[in-house]
XYZ file of C-alpha atoms in Angstrom:
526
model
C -48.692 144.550 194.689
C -47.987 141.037 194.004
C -45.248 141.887 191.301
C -43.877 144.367 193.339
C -43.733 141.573 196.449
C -42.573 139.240 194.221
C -39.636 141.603 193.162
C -38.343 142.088 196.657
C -38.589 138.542 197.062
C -36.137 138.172 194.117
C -34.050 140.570 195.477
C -33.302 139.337 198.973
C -32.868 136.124 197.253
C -30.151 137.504 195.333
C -28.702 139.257 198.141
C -28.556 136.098 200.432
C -27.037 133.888 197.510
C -24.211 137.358 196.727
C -23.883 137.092 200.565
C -22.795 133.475 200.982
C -19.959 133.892 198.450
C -18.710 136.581 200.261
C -18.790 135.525 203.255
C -16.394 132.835 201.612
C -14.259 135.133 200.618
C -12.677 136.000 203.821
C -12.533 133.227 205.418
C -10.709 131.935 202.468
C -8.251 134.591 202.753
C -8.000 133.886 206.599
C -4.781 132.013 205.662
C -1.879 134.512 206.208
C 1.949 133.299 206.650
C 2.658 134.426 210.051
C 6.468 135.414 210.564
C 9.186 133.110 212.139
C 9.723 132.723 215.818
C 6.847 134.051 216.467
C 4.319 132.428 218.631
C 1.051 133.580 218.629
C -1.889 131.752 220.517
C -4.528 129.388 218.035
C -7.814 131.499 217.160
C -10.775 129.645 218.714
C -13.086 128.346 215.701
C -15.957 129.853 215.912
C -18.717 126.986 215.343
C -22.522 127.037 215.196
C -24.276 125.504 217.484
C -25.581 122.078 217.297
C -29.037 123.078 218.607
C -29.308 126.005 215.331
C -27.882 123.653 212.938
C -30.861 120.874 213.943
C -32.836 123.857 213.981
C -31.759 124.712 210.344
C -32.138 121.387 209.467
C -35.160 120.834 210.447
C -36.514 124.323 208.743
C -35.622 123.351 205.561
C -37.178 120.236 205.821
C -40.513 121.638 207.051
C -40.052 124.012 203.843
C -39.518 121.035 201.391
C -42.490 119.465 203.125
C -44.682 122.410 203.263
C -45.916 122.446 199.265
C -47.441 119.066 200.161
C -49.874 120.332 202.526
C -53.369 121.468 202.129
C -54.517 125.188 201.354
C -56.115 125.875 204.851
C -52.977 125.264 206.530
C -50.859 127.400 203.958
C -51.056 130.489 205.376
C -49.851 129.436 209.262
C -47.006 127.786 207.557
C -45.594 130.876 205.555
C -46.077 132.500 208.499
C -44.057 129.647 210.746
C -41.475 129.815 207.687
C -40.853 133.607 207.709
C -40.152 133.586 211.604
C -37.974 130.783 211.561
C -36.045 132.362 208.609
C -35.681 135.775 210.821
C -34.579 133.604 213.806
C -32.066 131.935 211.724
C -30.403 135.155 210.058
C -30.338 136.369 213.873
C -28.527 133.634 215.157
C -26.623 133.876 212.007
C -25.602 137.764 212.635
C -25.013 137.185 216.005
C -22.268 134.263 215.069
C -20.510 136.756 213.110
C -19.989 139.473 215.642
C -19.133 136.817 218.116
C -16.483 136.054 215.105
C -15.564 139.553 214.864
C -15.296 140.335 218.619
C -12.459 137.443 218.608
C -10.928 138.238 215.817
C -10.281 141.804 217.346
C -9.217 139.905 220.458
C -6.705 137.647 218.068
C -5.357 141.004 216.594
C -5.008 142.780 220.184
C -3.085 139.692 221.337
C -0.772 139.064 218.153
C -0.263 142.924 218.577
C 1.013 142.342 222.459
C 2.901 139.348 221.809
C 4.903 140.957 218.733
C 5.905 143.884 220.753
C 7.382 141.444 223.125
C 9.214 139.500 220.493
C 10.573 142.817 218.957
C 11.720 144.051 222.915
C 13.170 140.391 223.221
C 15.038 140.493 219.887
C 16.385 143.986 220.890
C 17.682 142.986 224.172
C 19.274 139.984 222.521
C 21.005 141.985 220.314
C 22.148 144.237 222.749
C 23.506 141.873 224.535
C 24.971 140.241 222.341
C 26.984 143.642 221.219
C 28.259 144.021 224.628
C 29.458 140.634 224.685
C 31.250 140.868 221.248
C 33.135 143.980 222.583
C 33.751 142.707 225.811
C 35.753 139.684 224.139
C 37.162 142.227 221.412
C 38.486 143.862 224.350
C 39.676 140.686 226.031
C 41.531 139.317 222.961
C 43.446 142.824 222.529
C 44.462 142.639 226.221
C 45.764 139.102 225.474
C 47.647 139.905 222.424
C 49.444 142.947 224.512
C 49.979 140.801 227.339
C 51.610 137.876 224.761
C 53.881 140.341 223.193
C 55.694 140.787 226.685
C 56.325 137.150 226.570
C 58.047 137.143 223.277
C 61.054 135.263 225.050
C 59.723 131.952 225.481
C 58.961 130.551 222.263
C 56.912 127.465 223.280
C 54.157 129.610 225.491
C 53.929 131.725 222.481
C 52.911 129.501 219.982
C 50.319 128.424 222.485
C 48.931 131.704 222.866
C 48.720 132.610 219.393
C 46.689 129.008 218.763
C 44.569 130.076 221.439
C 44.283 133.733 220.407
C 43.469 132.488 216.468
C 40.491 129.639 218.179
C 39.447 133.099 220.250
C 39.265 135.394 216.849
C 37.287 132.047 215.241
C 34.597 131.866 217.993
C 34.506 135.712 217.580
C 33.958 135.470 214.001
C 31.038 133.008 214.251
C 29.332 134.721 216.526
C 29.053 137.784 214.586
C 28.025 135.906 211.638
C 25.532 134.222 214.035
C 25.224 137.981 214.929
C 24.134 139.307 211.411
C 21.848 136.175 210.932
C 19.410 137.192 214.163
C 19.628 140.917 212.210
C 18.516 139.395 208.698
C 15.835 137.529 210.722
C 14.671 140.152 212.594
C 13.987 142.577 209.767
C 11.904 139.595 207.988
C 9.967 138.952 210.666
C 9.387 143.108 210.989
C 8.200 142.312 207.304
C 6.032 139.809 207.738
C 4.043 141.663 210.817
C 3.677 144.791 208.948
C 1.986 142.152 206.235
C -0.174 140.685 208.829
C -0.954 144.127 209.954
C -2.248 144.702 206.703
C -4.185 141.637 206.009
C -6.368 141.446 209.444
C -7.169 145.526 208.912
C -8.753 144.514 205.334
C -10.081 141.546 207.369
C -11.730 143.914 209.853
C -13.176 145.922 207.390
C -14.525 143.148 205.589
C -16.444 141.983 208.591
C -17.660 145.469 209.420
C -18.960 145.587 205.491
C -20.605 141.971 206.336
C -22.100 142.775 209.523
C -23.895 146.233 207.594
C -25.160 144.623 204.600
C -26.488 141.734 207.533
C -28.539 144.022 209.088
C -29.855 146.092 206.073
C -30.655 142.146 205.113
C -33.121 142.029 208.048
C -34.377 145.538 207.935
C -35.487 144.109 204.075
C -37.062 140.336 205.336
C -38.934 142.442 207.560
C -40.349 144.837 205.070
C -40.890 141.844 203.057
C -42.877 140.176 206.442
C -45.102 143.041 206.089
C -45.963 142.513 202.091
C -46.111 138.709 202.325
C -49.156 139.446 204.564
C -51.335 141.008 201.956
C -49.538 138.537 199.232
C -49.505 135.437 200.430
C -51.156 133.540 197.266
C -48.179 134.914 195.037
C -45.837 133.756 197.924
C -47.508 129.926 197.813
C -46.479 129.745 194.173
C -43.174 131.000 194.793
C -42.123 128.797 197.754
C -40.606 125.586 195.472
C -38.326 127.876 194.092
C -37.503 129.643 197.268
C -37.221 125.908 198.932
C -34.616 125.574 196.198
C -32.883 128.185 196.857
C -32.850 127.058 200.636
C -30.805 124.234 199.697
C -28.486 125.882 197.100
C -27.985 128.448 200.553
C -27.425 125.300 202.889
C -24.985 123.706 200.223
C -23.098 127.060 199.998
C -23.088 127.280 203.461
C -21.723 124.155 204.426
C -19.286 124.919 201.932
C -18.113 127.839 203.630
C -18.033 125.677 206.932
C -15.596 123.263 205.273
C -13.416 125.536 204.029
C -13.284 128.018 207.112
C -12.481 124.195 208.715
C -9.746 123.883 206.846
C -8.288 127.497 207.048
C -8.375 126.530 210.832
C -6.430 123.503 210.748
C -4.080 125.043 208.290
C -3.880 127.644 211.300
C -2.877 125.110 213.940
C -0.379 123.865 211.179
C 1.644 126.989 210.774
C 1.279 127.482 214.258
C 2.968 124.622 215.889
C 5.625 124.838 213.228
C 6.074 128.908 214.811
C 6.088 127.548 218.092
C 9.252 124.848 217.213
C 11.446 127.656 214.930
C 10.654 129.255 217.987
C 12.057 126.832 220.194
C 15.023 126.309 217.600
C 15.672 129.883 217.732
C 15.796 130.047 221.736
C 18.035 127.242 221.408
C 19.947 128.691 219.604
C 20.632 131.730 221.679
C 21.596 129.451 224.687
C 23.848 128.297 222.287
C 25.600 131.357 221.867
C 25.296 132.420 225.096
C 27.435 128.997 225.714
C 29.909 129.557 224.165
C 30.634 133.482 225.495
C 30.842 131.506 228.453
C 33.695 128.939 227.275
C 35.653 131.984 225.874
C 35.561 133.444 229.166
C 36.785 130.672 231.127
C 39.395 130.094 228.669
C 41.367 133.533 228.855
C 40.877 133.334 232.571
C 42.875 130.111 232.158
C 44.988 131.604 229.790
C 45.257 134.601 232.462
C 46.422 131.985 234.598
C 49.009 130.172 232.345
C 50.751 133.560 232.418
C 51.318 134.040 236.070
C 52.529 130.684 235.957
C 54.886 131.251 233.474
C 55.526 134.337 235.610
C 56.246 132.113 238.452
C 58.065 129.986 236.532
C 60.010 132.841 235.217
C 61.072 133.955 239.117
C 62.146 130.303 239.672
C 64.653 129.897 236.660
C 66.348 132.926 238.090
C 66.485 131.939 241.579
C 67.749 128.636 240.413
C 70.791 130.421 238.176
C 71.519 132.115 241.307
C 71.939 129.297 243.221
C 74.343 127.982 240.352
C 76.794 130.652 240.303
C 76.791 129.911 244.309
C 77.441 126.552 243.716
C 80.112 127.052 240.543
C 81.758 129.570 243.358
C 81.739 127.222 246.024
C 83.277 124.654 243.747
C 85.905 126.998 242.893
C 86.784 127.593 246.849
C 86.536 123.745 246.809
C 89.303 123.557 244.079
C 91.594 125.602 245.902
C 90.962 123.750 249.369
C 91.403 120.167 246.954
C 94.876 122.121 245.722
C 95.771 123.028 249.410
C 95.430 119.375 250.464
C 97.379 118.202 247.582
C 100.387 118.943 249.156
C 99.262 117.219 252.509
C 98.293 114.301 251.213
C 101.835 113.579 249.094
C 102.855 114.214 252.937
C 101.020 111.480 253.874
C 101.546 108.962 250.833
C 103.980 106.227 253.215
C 101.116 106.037 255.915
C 98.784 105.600 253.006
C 100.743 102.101 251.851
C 100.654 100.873 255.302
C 96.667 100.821 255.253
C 96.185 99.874 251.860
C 96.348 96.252 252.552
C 94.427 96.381 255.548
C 91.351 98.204 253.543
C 91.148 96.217 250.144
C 88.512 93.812 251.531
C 86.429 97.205 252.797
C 86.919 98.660 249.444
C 85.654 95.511 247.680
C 83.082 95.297 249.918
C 82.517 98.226 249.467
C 82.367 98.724 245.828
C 79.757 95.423 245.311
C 76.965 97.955 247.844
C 77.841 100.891 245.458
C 77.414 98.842 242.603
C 74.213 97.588 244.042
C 72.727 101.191 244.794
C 74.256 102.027 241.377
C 71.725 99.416 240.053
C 69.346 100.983 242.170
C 69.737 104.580 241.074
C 69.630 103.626 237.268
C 66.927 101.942 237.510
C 65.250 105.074 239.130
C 66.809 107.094 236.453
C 65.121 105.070 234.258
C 61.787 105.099 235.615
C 62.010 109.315 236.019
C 62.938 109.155 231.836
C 59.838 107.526 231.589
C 57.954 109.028 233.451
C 59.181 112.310 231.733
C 58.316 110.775 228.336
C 54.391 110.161 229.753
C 54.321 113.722 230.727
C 55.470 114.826 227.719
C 52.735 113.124 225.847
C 49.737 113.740 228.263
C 47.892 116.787 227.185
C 45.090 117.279 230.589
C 47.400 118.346 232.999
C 50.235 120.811 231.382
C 51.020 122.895 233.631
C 51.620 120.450 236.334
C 53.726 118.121 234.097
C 55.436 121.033 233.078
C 56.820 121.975 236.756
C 57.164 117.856 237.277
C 59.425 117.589 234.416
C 61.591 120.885 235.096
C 62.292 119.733 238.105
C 63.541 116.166 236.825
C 65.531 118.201 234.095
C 66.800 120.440 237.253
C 67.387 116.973 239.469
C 69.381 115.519 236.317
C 71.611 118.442 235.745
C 72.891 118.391 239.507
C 73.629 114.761 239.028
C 75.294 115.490 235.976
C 77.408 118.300 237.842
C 77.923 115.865 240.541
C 78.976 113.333 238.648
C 81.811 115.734 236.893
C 82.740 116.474 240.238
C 82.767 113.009 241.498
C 84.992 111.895 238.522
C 87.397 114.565 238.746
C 87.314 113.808 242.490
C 87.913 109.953 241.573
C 90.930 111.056 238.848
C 92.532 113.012 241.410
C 92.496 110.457 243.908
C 93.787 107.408 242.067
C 96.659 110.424 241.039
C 97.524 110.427 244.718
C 97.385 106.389 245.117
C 99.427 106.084 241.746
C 102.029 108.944 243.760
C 101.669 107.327 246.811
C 102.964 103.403 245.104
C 106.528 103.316 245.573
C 107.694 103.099 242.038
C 105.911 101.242 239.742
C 104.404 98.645 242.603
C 101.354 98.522 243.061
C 98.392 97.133 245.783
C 97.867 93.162 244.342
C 94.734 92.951 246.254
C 93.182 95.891 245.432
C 93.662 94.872 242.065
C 92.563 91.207 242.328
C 89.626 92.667 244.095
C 88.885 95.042 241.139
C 89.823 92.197 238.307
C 87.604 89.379 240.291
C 84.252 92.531 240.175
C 85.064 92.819 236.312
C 85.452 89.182 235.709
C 81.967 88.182 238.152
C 79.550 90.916 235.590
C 77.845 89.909 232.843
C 78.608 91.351 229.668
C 75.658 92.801 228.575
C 76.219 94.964 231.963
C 77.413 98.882 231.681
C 79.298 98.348 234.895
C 81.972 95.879 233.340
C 82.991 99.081 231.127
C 83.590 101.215 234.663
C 85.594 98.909 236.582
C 87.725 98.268 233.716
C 88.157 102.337 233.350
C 89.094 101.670 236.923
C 91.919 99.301 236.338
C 93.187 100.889 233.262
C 93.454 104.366 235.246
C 95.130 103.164 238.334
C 97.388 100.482 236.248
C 97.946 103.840 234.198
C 97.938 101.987 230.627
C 98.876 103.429 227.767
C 96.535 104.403 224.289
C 98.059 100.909 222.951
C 96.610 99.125 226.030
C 93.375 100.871 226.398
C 92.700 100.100 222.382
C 93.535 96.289 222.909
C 91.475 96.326 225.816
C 88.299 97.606 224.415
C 88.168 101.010 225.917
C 88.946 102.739 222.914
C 89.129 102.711 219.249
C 92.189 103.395 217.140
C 90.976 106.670 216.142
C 89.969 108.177 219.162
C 92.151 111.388 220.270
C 94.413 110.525 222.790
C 93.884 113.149 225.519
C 90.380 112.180 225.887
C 89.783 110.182 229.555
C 87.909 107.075 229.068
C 86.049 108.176 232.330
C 84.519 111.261 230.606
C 80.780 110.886 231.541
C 79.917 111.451 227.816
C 81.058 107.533 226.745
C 78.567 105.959 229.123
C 75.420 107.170 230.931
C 75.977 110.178 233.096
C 73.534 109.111 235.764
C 74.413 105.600 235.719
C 78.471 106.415 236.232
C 77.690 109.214 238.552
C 76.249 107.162 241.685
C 79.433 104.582 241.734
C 81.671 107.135 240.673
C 80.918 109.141 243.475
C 80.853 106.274 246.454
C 84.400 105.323 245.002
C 85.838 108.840 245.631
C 84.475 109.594 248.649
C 85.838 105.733 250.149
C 89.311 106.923 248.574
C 89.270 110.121 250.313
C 87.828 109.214 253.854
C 91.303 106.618 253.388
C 93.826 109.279 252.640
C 91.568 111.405 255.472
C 92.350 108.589 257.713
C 96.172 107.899 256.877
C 96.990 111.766 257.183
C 95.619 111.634 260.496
């Protein structure tokens, strides 16, 4: 009986030390990678309580202890030391189905929370389809729509620089597109692995918790021998108290290392938890910029009904130049019909002339002065012009701002041909209406004294002598020793063409001078 008993003993020792290692074992392969954006809440650690581990503690010093005692009190002791044992591989088994129960919990939750990553990820990606083809959609509507603008050359190379940034943002987002995809189908990978790990997990806690309680079904058979054998026992208990602590070595060894799986854990974890963030991030990201490529084709939609606009106005404004070209031509006739009334009225015109010379110097210094005035506006709407060019926030605006300065500049171009071939006519009719070759002395002391008070450096000095030259009616030899032309100019060209001097500048005087000239010849014909 006492070998047999002493057998068993062996055995279960045996068993307990094969049990600690394995009990190792999985908690050493607790440590799984879990998969990328993926947040999964931190498994509880399951710790022992402080009240068993003094309890432990204090049962294996009460067995290191208990060889000193005396023989009569050997037999309560073993006795003491066998219950405490069963109460401690109790507690123990009852630790690791508490273990178990929350690891199941832990795999029922990871389970949940992937399925809602893997919805998530779907939805993403379905959205992100229907944006792609909505904006696939948009861009071809925006090519067709640019291809009925071919005329205007400028828009068009705006379009297509838009259209090409479009395509670019398209492009990235499908590469941004595929990279979701490639991440998606690792992190499918990676669950199917963790799948796979926490079932062998399971089953290795199922496999622990049996060979647990066929453990205690054999202490307590071995309760029931120790009874009859408890000399044998008292010889055996050093070595048993050695084992003890070999046990509570390899058990706090365990404890570190299941420790350290845990913090390892919370490692991985909070670095899921910020790839997760990144990866939400991310998304707004893209989501940001579907955004920005809407807005801008509903500004580009809105460039081309300007342009449209724009369009209707250059019409409406060639319109109203054939008008005005046809009106000038009824004008021309009219100017042709009063030719022959005013060489009618050319000996009532020499009567006035001396009476009006101080008017028409007068006169001419306020038309010079608003001349001043108007150039300097001229030159203020140039540069203003030149400010819109180069400003790049507002375009559209500046664009309408400086088409109508271009259209403002053209009608005082137009009027300023008109007003000099009004002004060439009338100085015809004072230069008929001279008797001979006599002309008015203070009307030309008047003009002289104006050329004589400028400056140099002034553009009007240049007009007034145009002036005198025309209604003295010099020759090319005169005009050339004069100044007002060079040797090899041709001769039929007018020095009062509007191309020799500023258009704008000539155009204001020009055009007070011939209408003074022909409210006179008005006058003297009535």
């Amino acid at each position: 009986m006492a070998k047999n008993s002493k057998k068993n003993k062996n055995k279960a020792n045996g068993q307990a030390k094969s049990k600690a290692p394995e009990t190792a074992q999985p908690a050493a392969t607790e440590v799984v990678e879990k998969p990328e954006s993926l947040s999964v809440d931190q498994p509880e650690p399951v710790q022992v309580p402080d009240h068993e581990q003094s309890t432990e503690n204090n049962n294996t010093n009460e067995k290191v202890s208990e060889p000193t005692q005396g023989g009569s009190n050997g037999e309560a002791t073993s006795q003491a030391e066998d219950t405490t044992k069963l109460l401690f591989l109790e507690n123990k088994l009852k630790d690791l189905e508490a273990q178990l129960a929350a690891r199941n919990n832990e795999v029922e939750v990871f389970k949940t929370k992937s399925l809602e990553q893997e919805a998530a990820l779907q939805s993403l990606q379905e959205t992100h389809k229907k944006e792609i083809s909505q904006l696939e959609s948009k861009i071809a509507e925006s090519t067709t729509e640019n291809s009925k603008h071919s005329e205007d050359n400028n828009s068009d190379e705006k379009y297509t620089q838009q259209i090409n940034e479009l395509k670019a943002k398209l492009e990235a987002a499908v590469k941004d597109k595929e990279n979701s995809d490639q991440q998606y189908q690792n992190l499918l990978g990676r669950v199917s692995t963790i799948k796979a790990t926490l079932g062998e997990r399971l089953k290795t806690d199922a496999a622990e918790l049996v060979r647990n309680k066929e453990i205690i079904k054999s202490l307590e058979e071995e309760k029931k021998s120790m009874s009859t054998s408890l000399e044998t026992l008292r010889k055996e208990l050093i070595s048993s108290n050695q084992e003890n602590e070999n046990l509570s070595k390899e058990l706090s060894a365990v404890r570190m290392e299941y420790q350290s799986s845990i913090e390892n854990w919370d490692s991985k974890h909070d670095s899921l938890v910020k790839e997760n963030r990144m990866m939400q991030e991310e998304s707004e990201k893209a989501s940001n910029l579907v955004k920005s490529l809407e807005v801008s084709l509903s500004e580009e939609k809105a460039l081309r009904v300007n342009l449209e606009s724009k369009k209707t106005d250059l019409e409406e404004q060639i319109k109203t130049q054939i008008n005005y070209a046809e009106q000038y031509r009824r004008e021309r006739d009219e100017v042709k019909s009063e030719k022959t009334k005013l060489a009618e009225q050319v000996e009532t015109l020499s009567k006035y002339n001396a009476d009006k010379t101080e008017a028409l110097s007068l006169e001419i210094k306020t038309l010079q002065e608003e001349l001043e005035k108007n150039k300097e506006k001229l030159e203020q709407s140039v540069a203003q012009v030149a400010e819109l060019q180069k400003s790049n926030a507002n375009i559209p605006e500046l664009e309408k701002e400086v088409k109508e300065k271009n259209l403002q500049l053209g009608k005082l171009r137009h009027e300023a041909v008109t007003l000099n071939e009004h002004l060439t006519r009338a100085l015809r009719m004072i230069q008929k209406n001279s008797q001979g070759d006599t002309v008015d002395k203070q009307l030309v002391t008047n003009m002289l004294l104006s050329f004589l008070s400028l400056p140099r450096a002034d553009t009007k000095r240049f007009e007034v002598l145009n002036l005198i030259s025309n209604y003295l009616g010099w020759s090319d030899d005169q005009n050339i020793q004069a100044g007002l032309s060079r040797s090899g100019a041709t001769p039929g060209k007018s020095p009062l063409s509007p191309r020799t001097r500023s258009e704008e500048s000539s155009g204001g005087f020009m055009s007070m001078f011939a209408d003074f000239l022909e409210r006179e010849s008005s006058k003297s014909g009535k």
